[in-house]
PDB file of C-alpha atoms in Angstrom:
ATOM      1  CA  UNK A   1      10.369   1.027 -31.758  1.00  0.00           C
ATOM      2  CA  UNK A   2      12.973   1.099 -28.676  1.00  0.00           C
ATOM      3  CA  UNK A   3      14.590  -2.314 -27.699  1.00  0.00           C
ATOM      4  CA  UNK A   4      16.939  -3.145 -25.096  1.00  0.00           C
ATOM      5  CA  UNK A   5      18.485  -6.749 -25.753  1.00  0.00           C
ATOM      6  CA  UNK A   6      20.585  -8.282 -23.116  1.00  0.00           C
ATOM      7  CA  UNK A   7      23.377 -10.683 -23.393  1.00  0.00           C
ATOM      8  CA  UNK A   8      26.843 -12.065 -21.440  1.00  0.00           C
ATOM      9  CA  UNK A   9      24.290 -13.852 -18.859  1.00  0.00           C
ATOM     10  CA  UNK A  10      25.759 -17.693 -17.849  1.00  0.00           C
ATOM     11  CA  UNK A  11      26.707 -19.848 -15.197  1.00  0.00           C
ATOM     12  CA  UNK A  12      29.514 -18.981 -13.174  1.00  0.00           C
ATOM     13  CA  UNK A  13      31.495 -20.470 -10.309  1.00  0.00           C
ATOM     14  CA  UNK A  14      31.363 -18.396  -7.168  1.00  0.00           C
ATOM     15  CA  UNK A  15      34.300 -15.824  -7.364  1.00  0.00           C
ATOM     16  CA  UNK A  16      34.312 -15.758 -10.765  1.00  0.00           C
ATOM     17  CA  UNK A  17      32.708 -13.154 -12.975  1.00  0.00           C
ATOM     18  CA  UNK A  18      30.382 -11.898 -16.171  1.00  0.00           C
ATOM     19  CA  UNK A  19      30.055  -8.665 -18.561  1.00  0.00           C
ATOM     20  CA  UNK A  20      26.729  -7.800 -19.117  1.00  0.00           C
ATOM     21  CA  UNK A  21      25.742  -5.638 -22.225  1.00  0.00           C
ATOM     22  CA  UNK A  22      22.346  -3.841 -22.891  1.00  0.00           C
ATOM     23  CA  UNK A  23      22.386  -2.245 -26.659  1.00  0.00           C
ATOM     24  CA  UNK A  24      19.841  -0.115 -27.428  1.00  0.00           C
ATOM     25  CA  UNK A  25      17.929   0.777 -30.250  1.00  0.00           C
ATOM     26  CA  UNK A  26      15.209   3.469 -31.049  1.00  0.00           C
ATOM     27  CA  UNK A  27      15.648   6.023 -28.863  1.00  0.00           C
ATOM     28  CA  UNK A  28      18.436   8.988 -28.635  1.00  0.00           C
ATOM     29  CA  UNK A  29      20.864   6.560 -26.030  1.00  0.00           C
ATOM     30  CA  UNK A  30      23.274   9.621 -24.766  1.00  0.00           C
ATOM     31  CA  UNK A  31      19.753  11.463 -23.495  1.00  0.00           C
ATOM     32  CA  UNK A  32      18.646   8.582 -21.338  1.00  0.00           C
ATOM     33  CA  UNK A  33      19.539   7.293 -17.662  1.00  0.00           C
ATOM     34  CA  UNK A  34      20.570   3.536 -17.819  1.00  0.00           C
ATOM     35  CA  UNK A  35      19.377   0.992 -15.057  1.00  0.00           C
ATOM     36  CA  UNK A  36      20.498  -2.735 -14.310  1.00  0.00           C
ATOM     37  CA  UNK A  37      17.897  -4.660 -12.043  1.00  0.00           C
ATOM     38  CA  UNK A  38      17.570  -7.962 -10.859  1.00  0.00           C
ATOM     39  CA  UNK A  39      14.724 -10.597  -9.912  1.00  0.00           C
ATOM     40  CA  UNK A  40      15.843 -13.822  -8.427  1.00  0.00           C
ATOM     41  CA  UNK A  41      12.811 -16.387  -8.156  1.00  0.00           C
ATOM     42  CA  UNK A  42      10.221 -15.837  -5.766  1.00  0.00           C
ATOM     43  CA  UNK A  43      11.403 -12.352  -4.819  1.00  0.00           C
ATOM     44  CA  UNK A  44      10.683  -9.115  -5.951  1.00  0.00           C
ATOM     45  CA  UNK A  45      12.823  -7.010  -8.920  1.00  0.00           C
ATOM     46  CA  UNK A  46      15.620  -5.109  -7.177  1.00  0.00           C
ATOM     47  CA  UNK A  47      18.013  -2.239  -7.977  1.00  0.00           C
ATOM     48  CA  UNK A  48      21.372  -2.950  -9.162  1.00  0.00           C
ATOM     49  CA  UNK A  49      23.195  -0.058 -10.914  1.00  0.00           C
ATOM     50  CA  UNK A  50      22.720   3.260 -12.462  1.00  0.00           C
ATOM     51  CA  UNK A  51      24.530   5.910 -14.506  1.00  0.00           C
ATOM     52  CA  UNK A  52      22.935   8.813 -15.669  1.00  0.00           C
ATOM     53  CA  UNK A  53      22.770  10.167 -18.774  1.00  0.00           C
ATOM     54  CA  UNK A  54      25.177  13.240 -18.500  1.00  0.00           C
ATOM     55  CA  UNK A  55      27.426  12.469 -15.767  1.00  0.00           C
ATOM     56  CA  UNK A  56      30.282   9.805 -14.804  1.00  0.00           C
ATOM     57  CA  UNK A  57      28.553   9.349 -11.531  1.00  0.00           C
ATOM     58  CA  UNK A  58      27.160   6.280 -10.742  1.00  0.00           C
ATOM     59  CA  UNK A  59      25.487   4.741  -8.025  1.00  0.00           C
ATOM     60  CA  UNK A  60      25.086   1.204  -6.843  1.00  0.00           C
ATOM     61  CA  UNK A  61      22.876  -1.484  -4.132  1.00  0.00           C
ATOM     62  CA  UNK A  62      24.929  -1.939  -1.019  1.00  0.00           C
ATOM     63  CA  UNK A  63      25.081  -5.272  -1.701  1.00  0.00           C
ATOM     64  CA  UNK A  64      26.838  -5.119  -5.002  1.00  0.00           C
ATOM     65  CA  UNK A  65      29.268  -1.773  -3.987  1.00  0.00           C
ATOM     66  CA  UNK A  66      32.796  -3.060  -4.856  1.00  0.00           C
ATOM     67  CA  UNK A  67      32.361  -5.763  -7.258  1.00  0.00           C
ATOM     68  CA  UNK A  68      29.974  -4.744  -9.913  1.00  0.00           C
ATOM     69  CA  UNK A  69      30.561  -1.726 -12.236  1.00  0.00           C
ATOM     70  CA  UNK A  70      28.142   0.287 -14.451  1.00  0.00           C
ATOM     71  CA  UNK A  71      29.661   1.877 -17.740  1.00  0.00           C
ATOM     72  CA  UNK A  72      28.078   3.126 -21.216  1.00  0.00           C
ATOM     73  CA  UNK A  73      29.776   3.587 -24.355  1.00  0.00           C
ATOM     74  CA  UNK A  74      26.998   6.051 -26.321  1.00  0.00           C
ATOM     75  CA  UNK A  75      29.098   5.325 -29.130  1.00  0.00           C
ATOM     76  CA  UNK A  76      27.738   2.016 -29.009  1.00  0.00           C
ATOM     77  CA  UNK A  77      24.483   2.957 -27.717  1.00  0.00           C
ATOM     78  CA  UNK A  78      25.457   0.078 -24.839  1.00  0.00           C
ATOM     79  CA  UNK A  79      25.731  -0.128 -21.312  1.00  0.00           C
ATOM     80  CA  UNK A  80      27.307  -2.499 -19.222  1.00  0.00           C
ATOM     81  CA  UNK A  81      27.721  -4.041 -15.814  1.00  0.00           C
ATOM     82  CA  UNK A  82      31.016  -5.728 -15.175  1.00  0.00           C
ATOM     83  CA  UNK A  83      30.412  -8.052 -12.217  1.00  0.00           C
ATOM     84  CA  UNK A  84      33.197  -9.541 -10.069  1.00  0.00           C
ATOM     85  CA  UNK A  85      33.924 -11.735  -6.728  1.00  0.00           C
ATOM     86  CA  UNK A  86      30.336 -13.436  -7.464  1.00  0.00           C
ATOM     87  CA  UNK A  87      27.905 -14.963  -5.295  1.00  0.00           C
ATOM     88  CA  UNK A  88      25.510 -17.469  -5.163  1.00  0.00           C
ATOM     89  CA  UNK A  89      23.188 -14.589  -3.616  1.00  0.00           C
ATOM     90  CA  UNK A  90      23.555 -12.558  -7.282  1.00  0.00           C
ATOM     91  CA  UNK A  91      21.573 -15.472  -9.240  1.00  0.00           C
ATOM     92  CA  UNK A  92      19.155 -13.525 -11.229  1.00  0.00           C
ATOM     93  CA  UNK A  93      17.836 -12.713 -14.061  1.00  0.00           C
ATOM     94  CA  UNK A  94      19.092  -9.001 -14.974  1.00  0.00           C
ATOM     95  CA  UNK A  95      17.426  -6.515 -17.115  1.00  0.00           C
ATOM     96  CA  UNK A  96      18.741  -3.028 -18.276  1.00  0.00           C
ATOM     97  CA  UNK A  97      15.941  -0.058 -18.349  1.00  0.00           C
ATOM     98  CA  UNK A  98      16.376   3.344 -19.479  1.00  0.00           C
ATOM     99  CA  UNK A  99      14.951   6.084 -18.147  1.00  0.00           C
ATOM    100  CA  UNK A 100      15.030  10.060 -17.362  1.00  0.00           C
ATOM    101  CA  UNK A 101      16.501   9.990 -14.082  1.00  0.00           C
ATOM    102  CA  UNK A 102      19.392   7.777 -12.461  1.00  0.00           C
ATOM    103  CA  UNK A 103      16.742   6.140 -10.122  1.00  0.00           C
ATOM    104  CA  UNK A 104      16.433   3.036  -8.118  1.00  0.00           C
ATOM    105  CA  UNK A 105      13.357   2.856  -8.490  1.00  0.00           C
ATOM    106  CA  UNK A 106      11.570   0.741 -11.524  1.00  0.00           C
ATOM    107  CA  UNK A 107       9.114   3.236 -11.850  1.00  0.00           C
ATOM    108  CA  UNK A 108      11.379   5.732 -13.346  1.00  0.00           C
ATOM    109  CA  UNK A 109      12.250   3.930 -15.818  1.00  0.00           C
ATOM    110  CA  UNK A 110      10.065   3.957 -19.475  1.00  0.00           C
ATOM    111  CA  UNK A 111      12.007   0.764 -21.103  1.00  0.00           C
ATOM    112  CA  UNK A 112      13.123  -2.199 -19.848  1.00  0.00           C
ATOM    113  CA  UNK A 113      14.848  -5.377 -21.952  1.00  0.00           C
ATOM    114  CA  UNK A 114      13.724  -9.137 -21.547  1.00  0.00           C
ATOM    115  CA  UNK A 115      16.654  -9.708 -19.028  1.00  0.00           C
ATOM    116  CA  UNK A 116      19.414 -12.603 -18.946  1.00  0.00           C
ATOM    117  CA  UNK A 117      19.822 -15.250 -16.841  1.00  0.00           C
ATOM    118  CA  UNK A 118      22.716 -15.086 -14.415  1.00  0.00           C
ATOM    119  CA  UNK A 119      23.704 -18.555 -12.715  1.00  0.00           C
ATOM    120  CA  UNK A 120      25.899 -18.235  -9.628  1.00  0.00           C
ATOM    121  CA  UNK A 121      27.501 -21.886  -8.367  1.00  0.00           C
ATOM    122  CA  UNK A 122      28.936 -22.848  -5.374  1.00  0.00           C
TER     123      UNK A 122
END
């Protein structure tokens, strides 16, 4: 049985900043893209981050590009997403999802975790 729990979601001030982790469980982690997405009330789920599965590229939302970063340890069979200069705008809740392909799209994704809740003050 795969599960993706999610954790280091919180209230923040604006500026400040948050680790998320994602550790997986039931699958083979090093074979498997890994996805962060977002879904702020009333709006649809979005595309946050993704690093595939063999390389130490990574790509990133335009909004996000310079203060969030997406890393894996497969030792640890975790991802994370180290998230910086914060907005109000970046109140979510964030989910990891793994997947085949580094995609921004939801749909290439097979597994998703129950998300955590990100609070952004002003």
């Amino acid at each position: 049985q795969v599960q993706l729990v999610e954790s280091g979601g919180g209230l923040v001030q604006a500026g400040g900043s948050l680790r998320l982790s994602c550790e997986a469980s039931g699958l083979t982690f090093s074979a498997y893209a890994m996805g962060w997405f977002r879904q702020a009330p009333g709006k649809e789920r979005e595309f946050v981050a993704t690093i595939p599965w063999g390389s130490p590229n990574t790509y990133y939302e335009d909004s996000v590009k310079g203060r969030f970063t997406i890393s894996r340890d497969n030792a640890k069979n975790t991802v994370y997403l180290q998230m910086n200069s914060l907005k109000p705008e970046d109140t979510a809740v964030y989910s990891c999802a793994a997947g085949f392909t580094a995609s921004r799209r939801t749909t290439d994704y097979r597994y998703w975790g129950q998300g955590t809740q990100v609070t952004v003050s002003t």
